[in-house]
Amino acid sequence: MPDESAPPVLLDRPENGIAVLRLNRPQAANALSLELQTLLAQHFTNLAADDTVRCIILTGGDKVFAAGGDITSMAGVGPIEITKRHTERVWGPIQHCPKPVIAAVCGYAYGGGCELAMLADIIVAGEGARFCQPEIRIGIMPGIGGTQRLVRAVGKVKAMRMALTGKPITAHEAWTAGLVSDLVPDDQVIGTALDLARAVAAMPPLAAEQIKECILLGMDAPLETALALERRANAVLFASRDQKEGMQAFIEKRPPRFEGR
């Protein structure tokens, strides 16, 4: 039986530099209640400010990543109440987290669960995973990025098909469409995510943050603007100790020791 007294989000630090956030509402298929969303945002705020954390893994259960929004909390409310919930503020710390984020998805990521996964920088999916934006089936539409991030990830026609039919796509279809970065057997999802997080955490964190920022800001900017952003960010890194250490270690043919300075 699940421990109903446990918080809806669990934090673990399995290795130096790596934090794992696990959605923990198994009795409700990890539906994204307001309490869960608030706690998740608090964790991301804290981890973003923690210099010992270099990579964050976000995951759910073995059978479900997240089932989406908590429909029972939305069924009887009106537009003013929905607006006053300001989900964009709640999800802001996840969207703007400067640390690399890896989503490890087993089972289904539906509705808000799919939108949550798309906030990650890397998505590792098990072969049994499913992705879906089913909001149209209950008379609404995706409201926390499902139309905008999805079209940027898979293109217009695939995003339209998912959002207008509410039908799920398989992990293999998500891989082909470019929605996920890694497709592995279900029992290897967490291990693969940890391997990736370990590799990212071993890199210079200042460079990792600059790379993430340039990719996210540049992807919707004109190419010349994005290239200028990239050049400036690259130049700034030459002021870091990690740049000096990385190049000297390369010359001396030894492993670098990056300190994030």
mmCIF file of C-alpha atoms in Angstrom:
data_model
loop_
_atom_site.group_PDB
_atom_site.id
_atom_site.type_symbol
_atom_site.label_atom_id
_atom_site.label_comp_id
_atom_site.label_asym_id
_atom_site.label_seq_id
_atom_site.Cartn_x
_atom_site.Cartn_y
_atom_site.Cartn_z
ATOM 1 C CA MET A 1 0.000 0.000 0.000
ATOM 2 C CA PRO A 2 1.313 3.492 -0.803
ATOM 3 C CA ASP A 3 2.270 5.706 2.116
ATOM 4 C CA GLU A 4 -0.442 8.364 2.027
ATOM 5 C CA SER A 5 1.501 10.498 4.514
ATOM 6 C CA ALA A 6 4.496 10.823 2.176
ATOM 7 C CA PRO A 7 4.830 14.120 0.271
ATOM 8 C CA PRO A 8 3.678 14.173 -3.373
ATOM 9 C CA VAL A 9 7.247 14.838 -4.549
ATOM 10 C CA LEU A 10 10.273 12.981 -3.193
ATOM 11 C CA LEU A 11 13.815 14.329 -3.367
ATOM 12 C CA ASP A 12 16.855 12.050 -3.502
ATOM 13 C CA ARG A 13 20.546 12.761 -4.034
ATOM 14 C CA PRO A 14 22.000 9.461 -5.241
ATOM 15 C CA GLU A 15 25.424 10.858 -6.203
ATOM 16 C CA ASN A 16 27.438 14.032 -5.960
ATOM 17 C CA GLY A 17 26.059 16.650 -8.317
ATOM 18 C CA ILE A 18 22.806 14.783 -9.091
ATOM 19 C CA ALA A 19 19.331 15.365 -7.645
ATOM 20 C CA VAL A 20 16.336 13.129 -8.395
ATOM 21 C CA LEU A 21 12.771 14.411 -8.043
ATOM 22 C CA ARG A 22 10.138 11.679 -8.087
ATOM 23 C CA LEU A 23 6.411 12.354 -8.433
ATOM 24 C CA ASN A 24 4.715 10.441 -5.631
ATOM 25 C CA ARG A 25 0.930 10.229 -5.973
ATOM 26 C CA PRO A 26 0.646 6.569 -7.026
ATOM 27 C CA GLN A 27 -2.925 6.353 -5.740
ATOM 28 C CA ALA A 28 -3.880 9.059 -8.264
ATOM 29 C CA ALA A 29 -1.566 8.053 -11.149
ATOM 30 C CA ASN A 30 0.645 11.033 -10.256
ATOM 31 C CA ALA A 31 -2.069 13.496 -11.246
ATOM 32 C CA LEU A 32 -0.666 17.004 -10.947
ATOM 33 C CA SER A 33 -2.563 18.368 -7.963
ATOM 34 C CA LEU A 34 -1.979 21.972 -6.906
ATOM 35 C CA GLU A 35 -0.069 20.685 -3.890
ATOM 36 C CA LEU A 36 2.216 18.566 -6.070
ATOM 37 C CA GLN A 37 2.849 21.434 -8.494
ATOM 38 C CA THR A 38 3.649 23.852 -5.660
ATOM 39 C CA LEU A 39 6.046 21.433 -3.996
ATOM 40 C CA LEU A 40 7.727 20.613 -7.304
ATOM 41 C CA ALA A 41 8.245 24.325 -7.962
ATOM 42 C CA GLN A 42 9.740 24.777 -4.483
ATOM 43 C CA HIS A 43 12.182 21.933 -5.085
ATOM 44 C CA PHE A 44 13.269 23.397 -8.421
ATOM 45 C CA THR A 45 13.750 26.817 -6.833
ATOM 46 C CA ASN A 46 15.955 25.331 -4.128
ATOM 47 C CA LEU A 47 17.947 23.103 -6.468
ATOM 48 C CA ALA A 48 18.544 25.971 -8.891
ATOM 49 C CA ALA A 49 20.247 27.883 -6.053
ATOM 50 C CA ASP A 50 22.260 24.878 -4.822
ATOM 51 C CA ASP A 51 25.783 25.008 -6.249
ATOM 52 C CA THR A 52 26.362 21.346 -5.383
ATOM 53 C CA VAL A 53 23.661 20.282 -7.868
ATOM 54 C CA ARG A 54 24.736 20.073 -11.498
ATOM 55 C CA CYS A 55 21.926 18.007 -13.024
ATOM 56 C CA ILE A 56 18.332 17.186 -12.063
ATOM 57 C CA ILE A 57 16.389 14.046 -12.956
ATOM 58 C CA LEU A 58 12.583 14.251 -12.933
ATOM 59 C CA THR A 59 10.699 10.973 -12.899
ATOM 60 C CA GLY A 60 7.483 9.282 -11.838
ATOM 61 C CA GLY A 61 6.595 5.656 -11.222
ATOM 62 C CA ASP A 62 7.354 2.440 -13.068
ATOM 63 C CA LYS A 63 3.916 2.382 -14.734
ATOM 64 C CA VAL A 64 3.063 6.069 -15.015
ATOM 65 C CA PHE A 65 5.070 9.270 -15.278
ATOM 66 C CA ALA A 66 2.109 11.572 -14.708
ATOM 67 C CA ALA A 67 -1.540 11.291 -15.685
ATOM 68 C CA GLY A 68 -2.010 15.018 -16.170
ATOM 69 C CA GLY A 69 -3.990 17.631 -14.296
ATOM 70 C CA ASP A 70 -6.222 16.810 -11.349
ATOM 71 C CA ILE A 71 -9.597 16.917 -13.124
ATOM 72 C CA THR A 72 -11.593 16.802 -9.890
ATOM 73 C CA SER A 73 -10.046 20.119 -8.848
ATOM 74 C CA MET A 74 -10.993 21.748 -12.170
ATOM 75 C CA ALA A 75 -14.437 20.383 -12.997
ATOM 76 C CA GLY A 76 -16.491 22.937 -11.098
ATOM 77 C CA VAL A 77 -14.436 26.102 -11.469
ATOM 78 C CA GLY A 78 -14.776 29.050 -13.823
ATOM 79 C CA PRO A 79 -12.355 31.073 -15.936
ATOM 80 C CA ILE A 80 -11.529 33.573 -13.175
ATOM 81 C CA GLU A 81 -10.511 30.832 -10.760
ATOM 82 C CA ILE A 82 -8.433 29.084 -13.422
ATOM 83 C CA THR A 83 -6.743 32.397 -14.286
ATOM 84 C CA LYS A 84 -6.046 33.174 -10.617
ATOM 85 C CA ARG A 85 -4.241 29.858 -10.196
ATOM 86 C CA HIS A 86 -1.431 31.325 -12.343
ATOM 87 C CA THR A 87 0.024 28.002 -13.399
ATOM 88 C CA GLU A 88 2.649 29.903 -15.381
ATOM 89 C CA ARG A 89 4.065 31.143 -12.069
ATOM 90 C CA VAL A 90 3.925 27.709 -10.488
ATOM 91 C CA TRP A 91 5.718 26.127 -13.433
ATOM 92 C CA GLY A 92 8.128 29.053 -13.836
ATOM 93 C CA PRO A 93 10.889 27.612 -11.609
ATOM 94 C CA ILE A 94 10.875 24.439 -13.720
ATOM 95 C CA GLN A 95 10.829 26.294 -17.044
ATOM 96 C CA HIS A 96 13.583 28.684 -15.982
ATOM 97 C CA CYS A 97 15.770 26.249 -14.054
ATOM 98 C CA PRO A 98 19.365 26.986 -15.135
ATOM 99 C CA LYS A 99 20.534 23.440 -14.390
ATOM 100 C CA PRO A 100 20.165 20.709 -17.030
ATOM 101 C CA VAL A 101 16.999 18.667 -16.418
ATOM 102 C CA ILE A 102 16.454 15.081 -17.563
ATOM 103 C CA ALA A 103 12.959 13.564 -17.611
ATOM 104 C CA ALA A 104 12.926 9.794 -17.100
ATOM 105 C CA VAL A 105 9.560 8.611 -18.427
ATOM 106 C CA CYS A 106 8.088 5.177 -17.779
ATOM 107 C CA GLY A 107 4.472 4.443 -18.627
ATOM 108 C CA TYR A 108 2.179 7.209 -19.735
ATOM 109 C CA ALA A 109 2.775 10.953 -19.732
ATOM 110 C CA TYR A 110 -0.658 12.378 -20.460
ATOM 111 C CA GLY A 111 -1.885 15.963 -20.523
ATOM 112 C CA GLY A 112 0.032 17.933 -17.928
ATOM 113 C CA GLY A 113 2.382 14.982 -17.588
ATOM 114 C CA CYS A 114 3.406 15.334 -21.237
ATOM 115 C CA GLU A 115 3.742 19.083 -20.779
ATOM 116 C CA LEU A 116 5.886 18.543 -17.688
ATOM 117 C CA ALA A 117 8.180 16.146 -19.544
ATOM 118 C CA MET A 118 8.590 18.694 -22.336
ATOM 119 C CA LEU A 119 9.996 21.191 -19.840
ATOM 120 C CA ALA A 120 13.023 18.924 -19.455
ATOM 121 C CA ASP A 121 16.109 19.393 -21.604
ATOM 122 C CA ILE A 122 16.541 15.667 -22.264
ATOM 123 C CA ILE A 123 13.788 13.023 -22.249
ATOM 124 C CA VAL A 124 14.649 9.370 -21.674
ATOM 125 C CA ALA A 125 11.632 7.194 -22.478
ATOM 126 C CA GLY A 126 10.980 3.545 -21.841
ATOM 127 C CA GLU A 127 9.664 1.460 -24.719
ATOM 128 C CA GLY A 128 6.319 1.197 -22.937
ATOM 129 C CA ALA A 129 5.929 4.960 -22.527
ATOM 130 C CA ARG A 130 3.033 6.844 -24.086
ATOM 131 C CA PHE A 131 2.656 10.574 -24.710
ATOM 132 C CA CYS A 132 -0.678 12.309 -25.127
ATOM 133 C CA GLN A 133 -2.452 15.682 -25.034
ATOM 134 C CA PRO A 134 -6.035 14.499 -24.400
ATOM 135 C CA GLU A 135 -7.521 17.773 -23.146
ATOM 136 C CA ILE A 136 -9.821 18.184 -26.154
ATOM 137 C CA ARG A 137 -11.687 15.073 -25.034
ATOM 138 C CA ILE A 138 -12.922 16.855 -21.919
ATOM 139 C CA GLY A 139 -13.796 20.110 -23.652
ATOM 140 C CA ILE A 140 -10.624 22.099 -23.042
ATOM 141 C CA MET A 141 -7.138 22.384 -24.509
ATOM 142 C CA PRO A 142 -3.556 22.112 -23.271
ATOM 143 C CA GLY A 143 -2.899 25.068 -20.996
ATOM 144 C CA ILE A 144 0.660 24.757 -19.723
ATOM 145 C CA GLY A 145 2.661 24.557 -22.921
ATOM 146 C CA GLY A 146 1.131 21.608 -24.719
ATOM 147 C CA THR A 147 0.378 23.482 -27.924
ATOM 148 C CA GLN A 148 3.528 25.575 -28.022
ATOM 149 C CA ARG A 149 6.284 23.234 -26.832
ATOM 150 C CA LEU A 150 4.796 20.291 -28.686
ATOM 151 C CA VAL A 151 4.825 22.057 -32.066
ATOM 152 C CA ARG A 152 8.417 23.117 -31.458
ATOM 153 C CA ALA A 153 9.374 19.545 -30.636
ATOM 154 C CA VAL A 154 7.557 17.542 -33.327
ATOM 155 C CA GLY A 155 6.399 20.060 -35.930
ATOM 156 C CA LYS A 156 2.964 21.383 -36.883
ATOM 157 C CA VAL A 157 1.237 18.375 -38.399
ATOM 158 C CA LYS A 158 2.153 15.917 -35.659
ATOM 159 C CA ALA A 159 1.298 18.430 -32.938
ATOM 160 C CA MET A 160 -2.050 19.113 -34.597
ATOM 161 C CA ARG A 161 -2.829 15.414 -34.796
ATOM 162 C CA MET A 162 -2.049 14.859 -31.121
ATOM 163 C CA ALA A 163 -3.878 17.941 -29.837
ATOM 164 C CA LEU A 164 -6.945 17.678 -32.104
ATOM 165 C CA THR A 165 -7.588 13.952 -31.630
ATOM 166 C CA GLY A 166 -6.363 13.494 -28.072
ATOM 167 C CA LYS A 167 -4.849 10.192 -29.148
ATOM 168 C CA PRO A 168 -1.588 9.016 -27.566
ATOM 169 C CA ILE A 169 1.586 8.211 -29.428
ATOM 170 C CA THR A 170 3.914 5.381 -28.537
ATOM 171 C CA ALA A 171 7.469 5.816 -27.321
ATOM 172 C CA HIS A 172 8.719 4.688 -30.734
ATOM 173 C CA GLU A 173 6.536 7.298 -32.469
ATOM 174 C CA ALA A 174 7.785 9.931 -30.005
ATOM 175 C CA TRP A 175 11.363 8.922 -30.820
ATOM 176 C CA THR A 176 10.753 9.163 -34.557
ATOM 177 C CA ALA A 177 9.052 12.540 -34.149
ATOM 178 C CA GLY A 178 11.935 13.934 -32.108
ATOM 179 C CA LEU A 179 10.003 14.301 -28.859
ATOM 180 C CA VAL A 180 12.374 12.073 -26.866
ATOM 181 C CA SER A 181 16.161 11.914 -26.937
ATOM 182 C CA ASP A 182 16.686 8.318 -25.757
ATOM 183 C CA LEU A 183 14.521 5.222 -26.182
ATOM 184 C CA VAL A 184 15.441 2.287 -23.950
ATOM 185 C CA PRO A 185 13.837 -0.800 -22.392
ATOM 186 C CA ASP A 186 11.575 0.127 -19.486
ATOM 187 C CA ASP A 187 13.885 -1.376 -16.875
ATOM 188 C CA GLN A 188 16.787 0.738 -18.134
ATOM 189 C CA VAL A 189 15.126 4.174 -17.996
ATOM 190 C CA ILE A 190 16.433 5.262 -14.594
ATOM 191 C CA GLY A 191 19.853 3.750 -15.210
ATOM 192 C CA THR A 192 20.159 5.552 -18.541
ATOM 193 C CA ALA A 193 18.993 8.831 -16.993
ATOM 194 C CA LEU A 194 21.568 8.439 -14.216
ATOM 195 C CA ASP A 195 24.322 7.725 -16.755
ATOM 196 C CA LEU A 196 23.395 10.881 -18.660
ATOM 197 C CA ALA A 197 23.159 12.921 -15.455
ATOM 198 C CA ARG A 198 26.546 11.594 -14.364
ATOM 199 C CA ALA A 199 28.063 12.670 -17.675
ATOM 200 C CA VAL A 200 26.469 16.126 -17.483
ATOM 201 C CA ALA A 201 27.448 16.582 -13.823
ATOM 202 C CA ALA A 202 31.080 15.886 -14.728
ATOM 203 C CA MET A 203 31.085 18.821 -17.160
ATOM 204 C CA PRO A 204 31.835 22.433 -16.194
ATOM 205 C CA PRO A 205 28.523 23.736 -14.793
ATOM 206 C CA LEU A 206 28.980 27.294 -16.055
ATOM 207 C CA ALA A 207 29.386 26.014 -19.609
ATOM 208 C CA ALA A 208 26.380 23.706 -19.198
ATOM 209 C CA GLU A 209 24.194 26.586 -18.037
ATOM 210 C CA GLN A 210 25.337 28.830 -20.886
ATOM 211 C CA ILE A 211 24.689 26.083 -23.443
ATOM 212 C CA LYS A 212 21.188 25.494 -22.081
ATOM 213 C CA GLU A 213 20.385 29.201 -22.077
ATOM 214 C CA CYS A 214 21.666 29.753 -25.617
ATOM 215 C CA ILE A 215 19.743 26.813 -27.041
ATOM 216 C CA LEU A 216 16.463 27.778 -25.350
ATOM 217 C CA LEU A 217 16.679 31.498 -26.102
ATOM 218 C CA GLY A 218 18.163 31.065 -29.554
ATOM 219 C CA MET A 219 15.729 28.516 -30.944
ATOM 220 C CA ASP A 220 12.979 31.122 -31.358
ATOM 221 C CA ALA A 221 15.233 34.044 -32.279
ATOM 222 C CA PRO A 222 16.432 35.057 -35.754
ATOM 223 C CA LEU A 223 19.599 33.167 -36.636
ATOM 224 C CA GLU A 224 21.877 36.212 -36.584
ATOM 225 C CA THR A 225 20.552 37.230 -33.156
ATOM 226 C CA ALA A 226 21.030 33.708 -31.842
ATOM 227 C CA LEU A 227 24.559 33.519 -33.219
ATOM 228 C CA ALA A 228 25.439 36.817 -31.522
ATOM 229 C CA LEU A 229 24.059 35.433 -28.247
ATOM 230 C CA GLU A 230 26.182 32.317 -28.694
ATOM 231 C CA ARG A 231 29.359 34.314 -29.372
ATOM 232 C CA ARG A 232 28.888 36.470 -26.278
ATOM 233 C CA ALA A 233 28.187 33.491 -24.044
ATOM 234 C CA ASN A 234 31.230 31.648 -25.358
ATOM 235 C CA ALA A 235 33.443 34.696 -24.758
ATOM 236 C CA VAL A 236 32.195 35.011 -21.160
ATOM 237 C CA LEU A 237 33.299 31.444 -20.432
ATOM 238 C CA PHE A 238 36.895 32.457 -21.138
ATOM 239 C CA ALA A 239 36.759 34.359 -17.841
ATOM 240 C CA SER A 240 36.123 31.145 -15.893
ATOM 241 C CA ARG A 241 38.643 29.025 -14.058
ATOM 242 C CA ASP A 242 37.005 25.951 -15.549
ATOM 243 C CA GLN A 243 37.983 27.103 -19.050
ATOM 244 C CA LYS A 244 41.605 27.411 -17.957
ATOM 245 C CA GLU A 245 41.460 24.041 -16.194
ATOM 246 C CA GLY A 246 39.744 22.287 -19.103
ATOM 247 C CA MET A 247 42.233 23.449 -21.704
ATOM 248 C CA GLN A 248 45.258 22.855 -19.475
ATOM 249 C CA ALA A 249 44.029 19.348 -18.651
ATOM 250 C CA PHE A 250 43.603 18.671 -22.380
ATOM 251 C CA ILE A 251 47.174 19.815 -23.052
ATOM 252 C CA GLU A 252 48.525 17.760 -20.140
ATOM 253 C CA LYS A 253 46.421 14.730 -21.157
ATOM 254 C CA ARG A 254 44.772 14.349 -17.737
ATOM 255 C CA PRO A 255 41.154 14.409 -16.516
ATOM 256 C CA PRO A 256 39.943 17.948 -15.765
ATOM 257 C CA ARG A 257 38.708 19.014 -12.326
ATOM 258 C CA PHE A 258 35.827 21.404 -12.858
ATOM 259 C CA GLU A 259 34.727 23.496 -9.876
ATOM 260 C CA GLY A 260 32.069 25.746 -11.355
ATOM 261 C CA ARG A 261 34.153 28.907 -11.109
#
